[in-house]
mmCIF file of C-alpha atoms and ligand atoms in Angstrom:
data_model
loop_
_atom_site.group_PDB
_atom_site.id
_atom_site.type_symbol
_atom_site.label_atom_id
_atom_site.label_comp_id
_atom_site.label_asym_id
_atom_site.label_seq_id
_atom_site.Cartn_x
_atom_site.Cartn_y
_atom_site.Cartn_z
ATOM 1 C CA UNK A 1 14.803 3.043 -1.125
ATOM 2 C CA UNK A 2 13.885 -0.595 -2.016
ATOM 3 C CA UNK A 3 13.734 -1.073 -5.437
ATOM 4 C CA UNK A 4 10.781 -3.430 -4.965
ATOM 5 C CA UNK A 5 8.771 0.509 -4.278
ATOM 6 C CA UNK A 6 11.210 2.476 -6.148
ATOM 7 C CA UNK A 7 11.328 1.723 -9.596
ATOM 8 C CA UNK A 8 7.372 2.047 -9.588
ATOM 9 C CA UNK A 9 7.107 5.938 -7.864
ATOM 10 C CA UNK A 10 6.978 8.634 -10.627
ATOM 11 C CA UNK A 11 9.928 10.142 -11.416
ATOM 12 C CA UNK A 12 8.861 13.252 -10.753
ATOM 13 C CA UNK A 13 8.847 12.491 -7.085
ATOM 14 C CA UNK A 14 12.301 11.526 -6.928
ATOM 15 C CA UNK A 15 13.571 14.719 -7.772
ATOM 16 C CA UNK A 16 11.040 16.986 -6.014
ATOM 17 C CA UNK A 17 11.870 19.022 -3.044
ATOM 18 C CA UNK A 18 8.771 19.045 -0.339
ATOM 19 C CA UNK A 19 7.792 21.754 1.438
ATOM 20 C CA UNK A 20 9.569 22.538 4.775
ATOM 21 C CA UNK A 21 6.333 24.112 7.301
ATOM 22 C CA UNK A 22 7.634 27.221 9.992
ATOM 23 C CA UNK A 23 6.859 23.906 12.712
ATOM 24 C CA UNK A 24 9.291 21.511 10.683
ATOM 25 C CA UNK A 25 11.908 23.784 11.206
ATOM 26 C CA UNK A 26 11.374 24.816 15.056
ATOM 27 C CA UNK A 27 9.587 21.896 16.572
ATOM 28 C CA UNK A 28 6.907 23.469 18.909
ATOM 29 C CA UNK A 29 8.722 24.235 21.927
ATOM 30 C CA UNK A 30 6.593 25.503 24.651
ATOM 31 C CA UNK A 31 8.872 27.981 26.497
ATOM 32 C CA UNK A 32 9.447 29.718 22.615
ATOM 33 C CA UNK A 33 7.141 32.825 21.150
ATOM 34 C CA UNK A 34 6.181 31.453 17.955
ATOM 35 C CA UNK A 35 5.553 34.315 15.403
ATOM 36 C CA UNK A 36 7.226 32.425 12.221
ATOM 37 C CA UNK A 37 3.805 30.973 11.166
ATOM 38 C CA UNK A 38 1.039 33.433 10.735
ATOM 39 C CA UNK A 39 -0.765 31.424 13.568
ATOM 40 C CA UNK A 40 -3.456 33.159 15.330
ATOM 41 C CA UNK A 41 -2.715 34.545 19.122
ATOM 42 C CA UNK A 42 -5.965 35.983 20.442
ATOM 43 C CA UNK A 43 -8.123 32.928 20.658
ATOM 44 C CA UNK A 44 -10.563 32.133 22.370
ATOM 45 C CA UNK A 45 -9.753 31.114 26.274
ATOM 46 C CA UNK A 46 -11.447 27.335 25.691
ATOM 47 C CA UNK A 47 -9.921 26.959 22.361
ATOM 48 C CA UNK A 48 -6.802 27.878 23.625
ATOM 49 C CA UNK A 49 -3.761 26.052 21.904
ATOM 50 C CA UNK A 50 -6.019 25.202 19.112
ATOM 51 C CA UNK A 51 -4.468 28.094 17.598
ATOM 52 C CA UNK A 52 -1.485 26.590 16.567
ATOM 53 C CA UNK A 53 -0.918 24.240 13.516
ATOM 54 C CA UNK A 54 0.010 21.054 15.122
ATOM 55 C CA UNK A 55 2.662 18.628 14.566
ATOM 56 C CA UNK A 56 2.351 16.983 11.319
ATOM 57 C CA UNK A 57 3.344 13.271 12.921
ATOM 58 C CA UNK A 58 3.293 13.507 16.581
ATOM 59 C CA UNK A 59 5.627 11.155 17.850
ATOM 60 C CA UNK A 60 3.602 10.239 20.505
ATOM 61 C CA UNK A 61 0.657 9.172 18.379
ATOM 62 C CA UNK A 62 3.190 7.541 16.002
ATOM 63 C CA UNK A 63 4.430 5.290 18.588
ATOM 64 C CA UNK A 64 1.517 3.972 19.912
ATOM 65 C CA UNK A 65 0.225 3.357 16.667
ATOM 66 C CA UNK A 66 3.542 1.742 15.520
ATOM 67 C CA UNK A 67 3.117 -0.555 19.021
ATOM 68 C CA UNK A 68 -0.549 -1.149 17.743
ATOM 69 C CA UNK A 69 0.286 -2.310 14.440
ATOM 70 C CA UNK A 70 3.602 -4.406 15.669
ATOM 71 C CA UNK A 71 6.137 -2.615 13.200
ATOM 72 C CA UNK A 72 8.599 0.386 13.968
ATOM 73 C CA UNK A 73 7.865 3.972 14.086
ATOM 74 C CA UNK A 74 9.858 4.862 10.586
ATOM 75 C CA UNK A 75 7.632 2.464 9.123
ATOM 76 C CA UNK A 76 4.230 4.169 9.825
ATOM 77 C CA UNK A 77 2.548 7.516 8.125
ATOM 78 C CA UNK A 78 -0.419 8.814 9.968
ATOM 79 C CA UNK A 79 -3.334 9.995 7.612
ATOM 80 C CA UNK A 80 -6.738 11.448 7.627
ATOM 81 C CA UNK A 81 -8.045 7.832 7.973
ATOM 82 C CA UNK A 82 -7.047 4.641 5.302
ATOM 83 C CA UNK A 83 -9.258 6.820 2.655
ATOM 84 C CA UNK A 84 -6.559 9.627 2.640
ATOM 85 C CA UNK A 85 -3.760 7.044 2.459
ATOM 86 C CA UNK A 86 -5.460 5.428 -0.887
ATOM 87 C CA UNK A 87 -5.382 9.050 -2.417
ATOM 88 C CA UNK A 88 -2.038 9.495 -2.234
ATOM 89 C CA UNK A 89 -1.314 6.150 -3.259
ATOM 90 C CA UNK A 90 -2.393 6.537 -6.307
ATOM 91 C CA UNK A 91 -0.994 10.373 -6.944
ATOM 92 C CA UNK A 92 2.717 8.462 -6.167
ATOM 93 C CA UNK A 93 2.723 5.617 -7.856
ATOM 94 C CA UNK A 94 -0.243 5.771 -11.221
ATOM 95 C CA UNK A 95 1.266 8.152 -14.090
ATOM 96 C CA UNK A 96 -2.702 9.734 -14.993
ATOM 97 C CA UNK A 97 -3.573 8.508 -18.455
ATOM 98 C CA UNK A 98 -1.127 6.012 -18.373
ATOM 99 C CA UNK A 99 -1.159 3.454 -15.173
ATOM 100 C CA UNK A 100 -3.147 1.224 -13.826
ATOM 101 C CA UNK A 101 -4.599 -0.325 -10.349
ATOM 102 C CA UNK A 102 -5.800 -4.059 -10.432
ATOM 103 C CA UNK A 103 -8.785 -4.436 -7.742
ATOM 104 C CA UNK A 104 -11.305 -7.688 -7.399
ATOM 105 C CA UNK A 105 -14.991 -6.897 -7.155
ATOM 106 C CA UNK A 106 -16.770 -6.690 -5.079
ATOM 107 C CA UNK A 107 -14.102 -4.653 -3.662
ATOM 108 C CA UNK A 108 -14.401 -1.060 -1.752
ATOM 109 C CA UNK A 109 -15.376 1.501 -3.664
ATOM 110 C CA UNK A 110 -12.593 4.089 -3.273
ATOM 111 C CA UNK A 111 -9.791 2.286 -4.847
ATOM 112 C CA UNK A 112 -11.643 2.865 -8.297
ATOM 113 C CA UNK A 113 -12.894 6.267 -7.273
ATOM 114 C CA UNK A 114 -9.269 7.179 -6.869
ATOM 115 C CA UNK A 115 -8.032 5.675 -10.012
ATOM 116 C CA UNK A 116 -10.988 7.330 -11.945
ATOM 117 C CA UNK A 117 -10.009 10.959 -10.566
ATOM 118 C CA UNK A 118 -6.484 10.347 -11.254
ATOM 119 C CA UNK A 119 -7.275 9.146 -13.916
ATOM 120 C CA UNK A 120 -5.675 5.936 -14.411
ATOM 121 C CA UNK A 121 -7.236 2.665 -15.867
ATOM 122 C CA UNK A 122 -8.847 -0.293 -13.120
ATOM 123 C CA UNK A 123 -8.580 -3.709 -13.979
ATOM 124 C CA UNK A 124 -11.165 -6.055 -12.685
ATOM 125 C CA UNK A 125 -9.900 -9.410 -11.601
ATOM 126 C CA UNK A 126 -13.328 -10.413 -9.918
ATOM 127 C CA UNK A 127 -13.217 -12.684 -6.876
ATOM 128 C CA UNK A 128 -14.551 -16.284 -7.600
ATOM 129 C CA UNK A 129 -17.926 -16.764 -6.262
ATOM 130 C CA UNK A 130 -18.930 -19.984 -4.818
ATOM 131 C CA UNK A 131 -21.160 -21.890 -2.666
ATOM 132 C CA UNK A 132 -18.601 -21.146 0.013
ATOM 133 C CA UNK A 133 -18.422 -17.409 -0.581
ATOM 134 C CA UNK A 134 -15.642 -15.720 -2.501
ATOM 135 C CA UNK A 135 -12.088 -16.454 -3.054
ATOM 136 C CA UNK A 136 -8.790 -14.287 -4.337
ATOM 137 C CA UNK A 137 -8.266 -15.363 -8.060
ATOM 138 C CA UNK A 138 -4.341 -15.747 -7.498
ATOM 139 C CA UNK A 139 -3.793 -16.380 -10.991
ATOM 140 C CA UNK A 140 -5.997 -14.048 -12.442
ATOM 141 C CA UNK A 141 -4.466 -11.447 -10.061
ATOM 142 C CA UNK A 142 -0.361 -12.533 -10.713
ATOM 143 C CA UNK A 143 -0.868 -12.794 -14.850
ATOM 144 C CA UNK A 144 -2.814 -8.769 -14.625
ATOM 145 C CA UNK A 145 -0.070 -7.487 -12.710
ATOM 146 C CA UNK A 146 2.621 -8.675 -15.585
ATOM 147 C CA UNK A 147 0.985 -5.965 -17.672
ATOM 148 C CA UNK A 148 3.571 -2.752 -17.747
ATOM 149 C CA UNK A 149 0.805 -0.234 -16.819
ATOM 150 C CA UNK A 150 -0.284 -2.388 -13.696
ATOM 151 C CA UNK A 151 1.484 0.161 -10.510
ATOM 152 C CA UNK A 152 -0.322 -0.932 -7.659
ATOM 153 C CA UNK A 153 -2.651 -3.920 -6.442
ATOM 154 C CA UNK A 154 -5.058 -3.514 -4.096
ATOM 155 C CA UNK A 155 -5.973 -6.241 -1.711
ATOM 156 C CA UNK A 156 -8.533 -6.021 0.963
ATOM 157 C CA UNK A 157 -8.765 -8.236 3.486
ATOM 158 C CA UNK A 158 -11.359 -9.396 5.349
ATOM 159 C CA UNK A 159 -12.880 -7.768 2.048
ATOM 160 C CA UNK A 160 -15.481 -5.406 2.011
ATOM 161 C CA UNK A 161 -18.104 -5.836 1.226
ATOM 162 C CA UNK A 162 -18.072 -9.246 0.842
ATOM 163 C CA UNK A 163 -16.675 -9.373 4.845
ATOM 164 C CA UNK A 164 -15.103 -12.823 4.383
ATOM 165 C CA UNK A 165 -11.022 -12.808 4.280
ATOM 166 C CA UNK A 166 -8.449 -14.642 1.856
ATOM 167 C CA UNK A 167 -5.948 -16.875 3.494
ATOM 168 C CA UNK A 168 -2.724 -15.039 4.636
ATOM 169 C CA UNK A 169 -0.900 -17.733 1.955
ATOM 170 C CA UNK A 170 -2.834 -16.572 -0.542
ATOM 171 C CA UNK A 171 -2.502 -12.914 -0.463
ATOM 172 C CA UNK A 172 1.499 -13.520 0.526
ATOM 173 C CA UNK A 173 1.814 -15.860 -2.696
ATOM 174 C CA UNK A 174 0.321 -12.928 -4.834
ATOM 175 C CA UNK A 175 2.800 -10.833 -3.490
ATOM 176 C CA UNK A 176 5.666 -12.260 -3.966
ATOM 177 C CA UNK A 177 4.515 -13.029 -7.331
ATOM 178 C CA UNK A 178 4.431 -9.611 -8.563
ATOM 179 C CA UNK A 179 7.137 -8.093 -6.977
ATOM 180 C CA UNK A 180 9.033 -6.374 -9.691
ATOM 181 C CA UNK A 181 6.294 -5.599 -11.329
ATOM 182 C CA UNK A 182 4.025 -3.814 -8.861
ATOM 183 C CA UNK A 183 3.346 -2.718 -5.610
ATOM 184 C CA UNK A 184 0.747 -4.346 -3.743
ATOM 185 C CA UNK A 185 -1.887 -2.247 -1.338
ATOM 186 C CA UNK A 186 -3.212 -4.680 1.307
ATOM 187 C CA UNK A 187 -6.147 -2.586 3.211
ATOM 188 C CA UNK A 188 -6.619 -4.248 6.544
ATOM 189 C CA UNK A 189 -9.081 -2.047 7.929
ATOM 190 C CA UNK A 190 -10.925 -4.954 9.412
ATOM 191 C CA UNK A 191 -7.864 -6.591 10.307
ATOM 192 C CA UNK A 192 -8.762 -6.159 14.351
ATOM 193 C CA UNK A 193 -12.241 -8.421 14.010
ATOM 194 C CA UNK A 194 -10.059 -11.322 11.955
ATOM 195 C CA UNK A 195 -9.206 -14.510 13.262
ATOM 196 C CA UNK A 196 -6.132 -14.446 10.893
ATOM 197 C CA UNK A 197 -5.053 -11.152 12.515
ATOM 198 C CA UNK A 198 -2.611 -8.291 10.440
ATOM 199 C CA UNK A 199 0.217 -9.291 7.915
ATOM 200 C CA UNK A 200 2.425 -6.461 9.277
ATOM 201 C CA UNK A 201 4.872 -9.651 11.118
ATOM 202 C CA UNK A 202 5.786 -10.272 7.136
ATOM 203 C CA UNK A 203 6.432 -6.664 5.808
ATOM 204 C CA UNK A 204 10.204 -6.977 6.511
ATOM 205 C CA UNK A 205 10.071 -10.212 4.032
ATOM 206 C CA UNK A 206 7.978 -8.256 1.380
ATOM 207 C CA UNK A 207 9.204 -4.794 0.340
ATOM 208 C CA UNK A 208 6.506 -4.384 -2.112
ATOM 209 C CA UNK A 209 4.099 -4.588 0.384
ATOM 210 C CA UNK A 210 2.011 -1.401 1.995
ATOM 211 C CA UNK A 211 -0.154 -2.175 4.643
ATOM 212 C CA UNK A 212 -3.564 0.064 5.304
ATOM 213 C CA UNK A 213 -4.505 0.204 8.799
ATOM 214 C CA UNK A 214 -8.009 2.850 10.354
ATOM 215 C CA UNK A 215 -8.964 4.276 13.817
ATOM 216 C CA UNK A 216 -12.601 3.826 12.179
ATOM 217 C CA UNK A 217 -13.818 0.709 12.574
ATOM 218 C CA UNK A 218 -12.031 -1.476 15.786
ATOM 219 C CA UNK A 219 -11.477 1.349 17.707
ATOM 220 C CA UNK A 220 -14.882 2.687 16.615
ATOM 221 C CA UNK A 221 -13.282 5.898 16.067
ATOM 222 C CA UNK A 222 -14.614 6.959 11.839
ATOM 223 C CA UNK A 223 -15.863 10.402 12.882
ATOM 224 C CA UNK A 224 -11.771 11.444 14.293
ATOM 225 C CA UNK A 225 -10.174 10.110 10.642
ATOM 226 C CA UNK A 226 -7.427 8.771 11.431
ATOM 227 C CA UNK A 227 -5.304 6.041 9.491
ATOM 228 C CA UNK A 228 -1.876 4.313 9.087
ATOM 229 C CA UNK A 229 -0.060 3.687 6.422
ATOM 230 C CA UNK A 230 2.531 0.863 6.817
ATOM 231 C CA UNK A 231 5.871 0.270 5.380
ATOM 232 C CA UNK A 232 8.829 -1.788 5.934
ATOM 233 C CA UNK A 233 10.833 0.853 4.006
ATOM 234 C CA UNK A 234 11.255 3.659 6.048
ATOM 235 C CA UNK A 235 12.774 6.347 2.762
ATOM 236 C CA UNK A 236 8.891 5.468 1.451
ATOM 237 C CA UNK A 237 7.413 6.595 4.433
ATOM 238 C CA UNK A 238 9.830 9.985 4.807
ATOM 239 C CA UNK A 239 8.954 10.302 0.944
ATOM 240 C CA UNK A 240 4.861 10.290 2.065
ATOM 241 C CA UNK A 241 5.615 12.543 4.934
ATOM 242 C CA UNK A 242 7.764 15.156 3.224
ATOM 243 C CA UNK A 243 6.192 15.405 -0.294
ATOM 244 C CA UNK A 244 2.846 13.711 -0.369
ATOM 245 C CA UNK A 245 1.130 14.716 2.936
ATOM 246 C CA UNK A 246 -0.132 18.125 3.275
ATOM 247 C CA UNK A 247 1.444 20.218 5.370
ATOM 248 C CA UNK A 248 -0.694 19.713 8.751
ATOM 249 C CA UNK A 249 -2.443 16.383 7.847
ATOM 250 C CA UNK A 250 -3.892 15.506 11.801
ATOM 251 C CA UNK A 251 -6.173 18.389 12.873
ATOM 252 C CA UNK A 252 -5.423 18.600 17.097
ATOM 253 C CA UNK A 253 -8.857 17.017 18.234
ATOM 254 C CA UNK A 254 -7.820 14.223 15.873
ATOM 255 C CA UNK A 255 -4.952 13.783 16.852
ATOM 256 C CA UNK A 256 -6.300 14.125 20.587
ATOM 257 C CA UNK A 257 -8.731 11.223 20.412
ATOM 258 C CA UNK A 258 -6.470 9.101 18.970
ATOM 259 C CA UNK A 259 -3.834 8.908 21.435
ATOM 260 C CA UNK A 260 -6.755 8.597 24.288
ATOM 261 C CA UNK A 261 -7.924 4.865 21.627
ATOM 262 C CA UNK A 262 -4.147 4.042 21.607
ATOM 263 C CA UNK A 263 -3.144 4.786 24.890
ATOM 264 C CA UNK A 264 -2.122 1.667 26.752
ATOM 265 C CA UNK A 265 -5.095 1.961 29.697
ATOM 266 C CA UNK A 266 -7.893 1.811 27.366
ATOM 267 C CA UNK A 267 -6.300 -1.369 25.339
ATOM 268 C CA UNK A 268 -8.570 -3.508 27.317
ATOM 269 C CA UNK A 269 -11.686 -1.988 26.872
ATOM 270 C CA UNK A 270 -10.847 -1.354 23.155
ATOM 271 C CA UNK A 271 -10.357 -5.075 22.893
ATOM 272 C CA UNK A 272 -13.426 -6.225 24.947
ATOM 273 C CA UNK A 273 -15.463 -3.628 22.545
ATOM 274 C CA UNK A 274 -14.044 -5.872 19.578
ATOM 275 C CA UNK A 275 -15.382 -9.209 21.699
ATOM 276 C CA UNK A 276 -18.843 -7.294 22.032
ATOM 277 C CA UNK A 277 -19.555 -6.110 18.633
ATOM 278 C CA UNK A 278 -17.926 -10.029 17.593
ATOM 279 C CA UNK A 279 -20.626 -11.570 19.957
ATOM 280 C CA UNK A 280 -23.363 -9.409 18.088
ATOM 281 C CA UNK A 281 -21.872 -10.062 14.910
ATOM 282 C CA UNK A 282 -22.924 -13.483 15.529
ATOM 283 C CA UNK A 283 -26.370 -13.116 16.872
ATOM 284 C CA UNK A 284 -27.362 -11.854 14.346
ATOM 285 C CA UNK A 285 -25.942 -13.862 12.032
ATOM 286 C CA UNK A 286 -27.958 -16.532 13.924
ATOM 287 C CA UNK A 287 -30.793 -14.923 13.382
ATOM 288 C CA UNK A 288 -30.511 -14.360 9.631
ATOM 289 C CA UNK A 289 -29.339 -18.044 9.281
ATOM 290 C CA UNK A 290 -32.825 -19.197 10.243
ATOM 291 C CA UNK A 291 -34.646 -16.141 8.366
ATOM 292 C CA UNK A 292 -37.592 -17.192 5.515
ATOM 293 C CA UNK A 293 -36.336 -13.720 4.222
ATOM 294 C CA UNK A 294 -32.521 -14.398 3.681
ATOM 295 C CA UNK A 295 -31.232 -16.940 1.308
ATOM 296 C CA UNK A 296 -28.047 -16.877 1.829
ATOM 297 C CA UNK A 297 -25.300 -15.375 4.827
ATOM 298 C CA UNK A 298 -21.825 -15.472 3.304
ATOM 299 C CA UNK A 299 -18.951 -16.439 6.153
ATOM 300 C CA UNK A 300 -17.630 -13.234 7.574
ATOM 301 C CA UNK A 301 -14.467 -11.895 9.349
ATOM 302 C CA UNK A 302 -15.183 -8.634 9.956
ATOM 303 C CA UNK A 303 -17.352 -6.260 11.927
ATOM 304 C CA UNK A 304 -20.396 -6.696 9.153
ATOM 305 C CA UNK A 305 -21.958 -9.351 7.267
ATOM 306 C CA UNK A 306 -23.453 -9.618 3.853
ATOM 307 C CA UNK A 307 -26.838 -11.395 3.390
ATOM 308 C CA UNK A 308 -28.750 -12.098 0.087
ATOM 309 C CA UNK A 309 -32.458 -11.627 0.652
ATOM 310 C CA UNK A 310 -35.843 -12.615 -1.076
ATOM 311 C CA UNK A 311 -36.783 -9.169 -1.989
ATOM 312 C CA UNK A 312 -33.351 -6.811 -1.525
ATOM 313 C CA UNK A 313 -35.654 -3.535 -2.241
ATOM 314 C CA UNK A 314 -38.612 -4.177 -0.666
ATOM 315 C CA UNK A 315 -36.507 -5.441 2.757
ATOM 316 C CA UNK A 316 -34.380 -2.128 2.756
ATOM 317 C CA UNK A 317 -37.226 -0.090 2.188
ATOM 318 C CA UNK A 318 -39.061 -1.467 5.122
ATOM 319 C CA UNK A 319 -36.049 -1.607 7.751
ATOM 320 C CA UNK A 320 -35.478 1.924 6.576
ATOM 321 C CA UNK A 321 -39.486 3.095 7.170
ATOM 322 C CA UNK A 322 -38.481 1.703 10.550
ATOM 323 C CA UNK A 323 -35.696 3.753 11.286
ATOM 324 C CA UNK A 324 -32.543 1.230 10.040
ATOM 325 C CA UNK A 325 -30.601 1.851 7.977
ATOM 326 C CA UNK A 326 -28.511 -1.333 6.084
ATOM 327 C CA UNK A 327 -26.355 -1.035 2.747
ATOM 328 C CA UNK A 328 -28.000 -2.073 -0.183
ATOM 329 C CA UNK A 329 -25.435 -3.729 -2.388
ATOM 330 C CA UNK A 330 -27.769 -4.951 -5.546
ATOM 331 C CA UNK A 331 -26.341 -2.642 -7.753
ATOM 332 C CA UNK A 332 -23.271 -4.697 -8.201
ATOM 333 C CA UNK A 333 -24.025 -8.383 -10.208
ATOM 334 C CA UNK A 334 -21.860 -10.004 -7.873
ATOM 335 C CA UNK A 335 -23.867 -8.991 -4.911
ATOM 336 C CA UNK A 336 -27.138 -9.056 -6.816
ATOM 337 C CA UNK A 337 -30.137 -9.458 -4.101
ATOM 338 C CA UNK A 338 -27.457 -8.637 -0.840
ATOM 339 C CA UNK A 339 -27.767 -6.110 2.228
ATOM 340 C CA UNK A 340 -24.481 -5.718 3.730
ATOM 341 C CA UNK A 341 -25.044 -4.751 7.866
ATOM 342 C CA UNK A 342 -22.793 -3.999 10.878
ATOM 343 C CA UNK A 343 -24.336 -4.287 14.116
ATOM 344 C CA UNK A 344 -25.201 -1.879 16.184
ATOM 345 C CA UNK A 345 -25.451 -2.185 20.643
ATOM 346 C CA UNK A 346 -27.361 -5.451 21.808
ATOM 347 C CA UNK A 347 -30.435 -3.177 22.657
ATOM 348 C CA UNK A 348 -30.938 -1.675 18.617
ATOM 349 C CA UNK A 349 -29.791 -5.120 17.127
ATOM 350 C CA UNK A 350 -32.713 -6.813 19.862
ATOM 351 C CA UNK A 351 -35.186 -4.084 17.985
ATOM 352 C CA UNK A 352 -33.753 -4.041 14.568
ATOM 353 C CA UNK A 353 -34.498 -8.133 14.219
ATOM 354 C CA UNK A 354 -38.053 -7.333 15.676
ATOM 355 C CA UNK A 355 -37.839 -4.955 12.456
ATOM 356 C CA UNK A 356 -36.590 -7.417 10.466
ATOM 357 C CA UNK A 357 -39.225 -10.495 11.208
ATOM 358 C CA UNK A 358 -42.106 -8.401 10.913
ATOM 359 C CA UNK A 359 -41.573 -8.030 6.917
ATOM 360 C CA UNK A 360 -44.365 -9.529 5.244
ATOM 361 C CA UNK A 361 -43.584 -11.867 2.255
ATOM 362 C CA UNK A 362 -45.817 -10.726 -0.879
HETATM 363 C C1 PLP B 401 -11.961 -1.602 3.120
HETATM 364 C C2 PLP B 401 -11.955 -0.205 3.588
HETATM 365 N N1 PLP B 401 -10.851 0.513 3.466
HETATM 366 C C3 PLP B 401 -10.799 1.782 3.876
HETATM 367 C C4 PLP B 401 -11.896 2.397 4.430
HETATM 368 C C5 PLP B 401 -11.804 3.812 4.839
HETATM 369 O O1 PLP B 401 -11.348 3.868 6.140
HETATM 370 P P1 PLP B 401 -11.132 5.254 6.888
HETATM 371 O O2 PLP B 401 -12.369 5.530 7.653
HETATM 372 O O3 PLP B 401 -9.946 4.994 7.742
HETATM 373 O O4 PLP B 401 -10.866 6.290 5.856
HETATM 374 C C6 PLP B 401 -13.083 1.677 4.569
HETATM 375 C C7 PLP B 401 -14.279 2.318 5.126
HETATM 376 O O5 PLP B 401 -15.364 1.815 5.157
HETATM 377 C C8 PLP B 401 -13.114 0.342 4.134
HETATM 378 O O6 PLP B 401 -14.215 -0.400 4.231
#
């Protein structure tokens, strides 16, 4: 294994033998009897096959996905969506009590979940805020990282849920930076909706780079939880698959809908589907540009966009009375006053801005 990801895994993983599953040993050969793995065999007739555990990484799904995210099959991990994939993350690399994660706020709320369950310290390098939106603090980021508990550094990009994304320089310049002394997460979950596309072309130059990719939001897939985690080093990903994952990670009707997203006669559709929910991205956008009720629309490059409002509160509470439902982000002083919304079809975004308008100003 690189050394880059190596010398920052806990040593207790190194050693460790994973568990070897009745179907790792036997493969799932149809014409066999299986009876080596307590599975059930009086099922129901329209469940059948559902009765049996299925294949922790089916190839099939791990080569389309490895075709969809431009890198080679022994670099990808399927998980139960990018959220599983930022648990384990943080079980292999943060030593609890001890480690750290870096993360810039606003920044998605799992990476500090994660490190608080561990638990393991987060450092804040806020993003800069500025007429023109938010930037990566490079420095800020690169001096953290030389701290000895600092394991892993998560990037997100186009960032939620700020929706805007950092230059590809930038984030590439952080991580060369702090190879050798941590390993940097980049979560492209939005990656699809970007103009700047995925950084998966550079993991071969960057072995301290892991790449997050999700069924959830281009392929508009979040209820079947399914998620890739990228590598260029391929002993990582075995290490994920045989002592991280559980056992049977991708339930069957996962697995199922996936390879129907990924499948090769549906890329066009899946792609127009990214143009349509871009083009209503932008309406409404539009509309929100010219609203007496928003005071500001920060850039996006995602599938959402974050607006800052006269009366954050008062404008949720009404939109919700009317039956829509936006993200209220005021909690956070860095997103004081915003409402962070992804569109829905053309028809609900036409009524939701009807919605919208007919808030009275106090
Ligand atoms: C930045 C980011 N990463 C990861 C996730 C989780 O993705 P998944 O649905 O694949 O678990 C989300 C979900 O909203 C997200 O916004």
């Amino acid at each position: 294994m690189h050394e880059a990801i190596k010398n920052f895994i806990r040593p207790h993983y190194q050693g460790m033998d994973g568990y070897v599953s009745a179907g790792m040993e036997t493969g799932k050969d149809e014409s066999l009897v299986f009876m080596n793995a307590n599975e059930g065999h009086y099922v129901l007739p329209e469940l059948q096959g559902y009765n049996f555990y299925p294949e922790p990484q089916p190839l099939k799904l791990i080569e389309l996905m490895a075709d969809a995210y431009g890198v080679e099959t022994s670099q990808i991990v399927a998980t139960r969506g990018a959220d599983e994939s930022l648990g384990l993350l943080t079980k292999i690399f943060c030593e609890p009590h001890k480690d750290a994660i870096v993360i810039s706020e606003p920044a998605f709320g799992m990476y500090a979940v994660n490190a608080d369950s561990a638990p393991v310290k987060t450092y804040d390098v806020p993003l800069i805020k500025s007429d023109d939106g938010f930037a990566i603090d490079k420095t800020g980021i690169i001096a953290k990282a030389q701290s000895d508990d600092v394991k892993l550094v998560y990037i997100c990009s186009p960032n939620n849920p700020t929706a805007g994304s950092f230059p590809h320089s930038n984030i590439l310049e952080i991580v060369k930076a702090v190879d050798g002394h941590a390993v940097v997460v980049l979560d492209e979950a939005y990656a699809e909706f970007s103009q700047q596309g995925s950084l998966s072309g550079e993991l071969q130059n960057c072995p301290n780079l892991i790449i997050l990719r999700t069924l959830s939001k281009a392929y508009a897939l979040a209820g079947v939880r399914m998620g890739a985690t990228l590598c260029d080093d391929s002993d990582f990903i075995d290490l994920m698959k045989s002592k991280v994952l559980d056992t049977y990670p991708l339930p069957r009707p996962a697995i199922e809908a996936a390879l129907i997203a990924l499948a090769p006669a549906n890329r066009a559709q899946i792609k127009q589907n990214i143009q349509s929910c871009l083009a209503e991205r932008d309406r409404l956008k539009e509309f929100f540009e010219i609203s007496e009720l928003v005071t500001k629309v920060y850039s996006t490059d995602a599938n959402f966009m974050l607006i800052e409002v006269v009366d954050v509160k008062a404008i949720w509470q009404h939109c919700y009375d009317n039956g829509f439902v936006l993200r209220d982000f005021s909690h956070k002083p860095e997103t004081a006053n915003c409402l962070r919304i992804s569109p829905a079809t053309a028809e609900l975004n036409d009524k939701f801005m009807e919605v919208f308008k007919a808030y009275k100003l106090a």
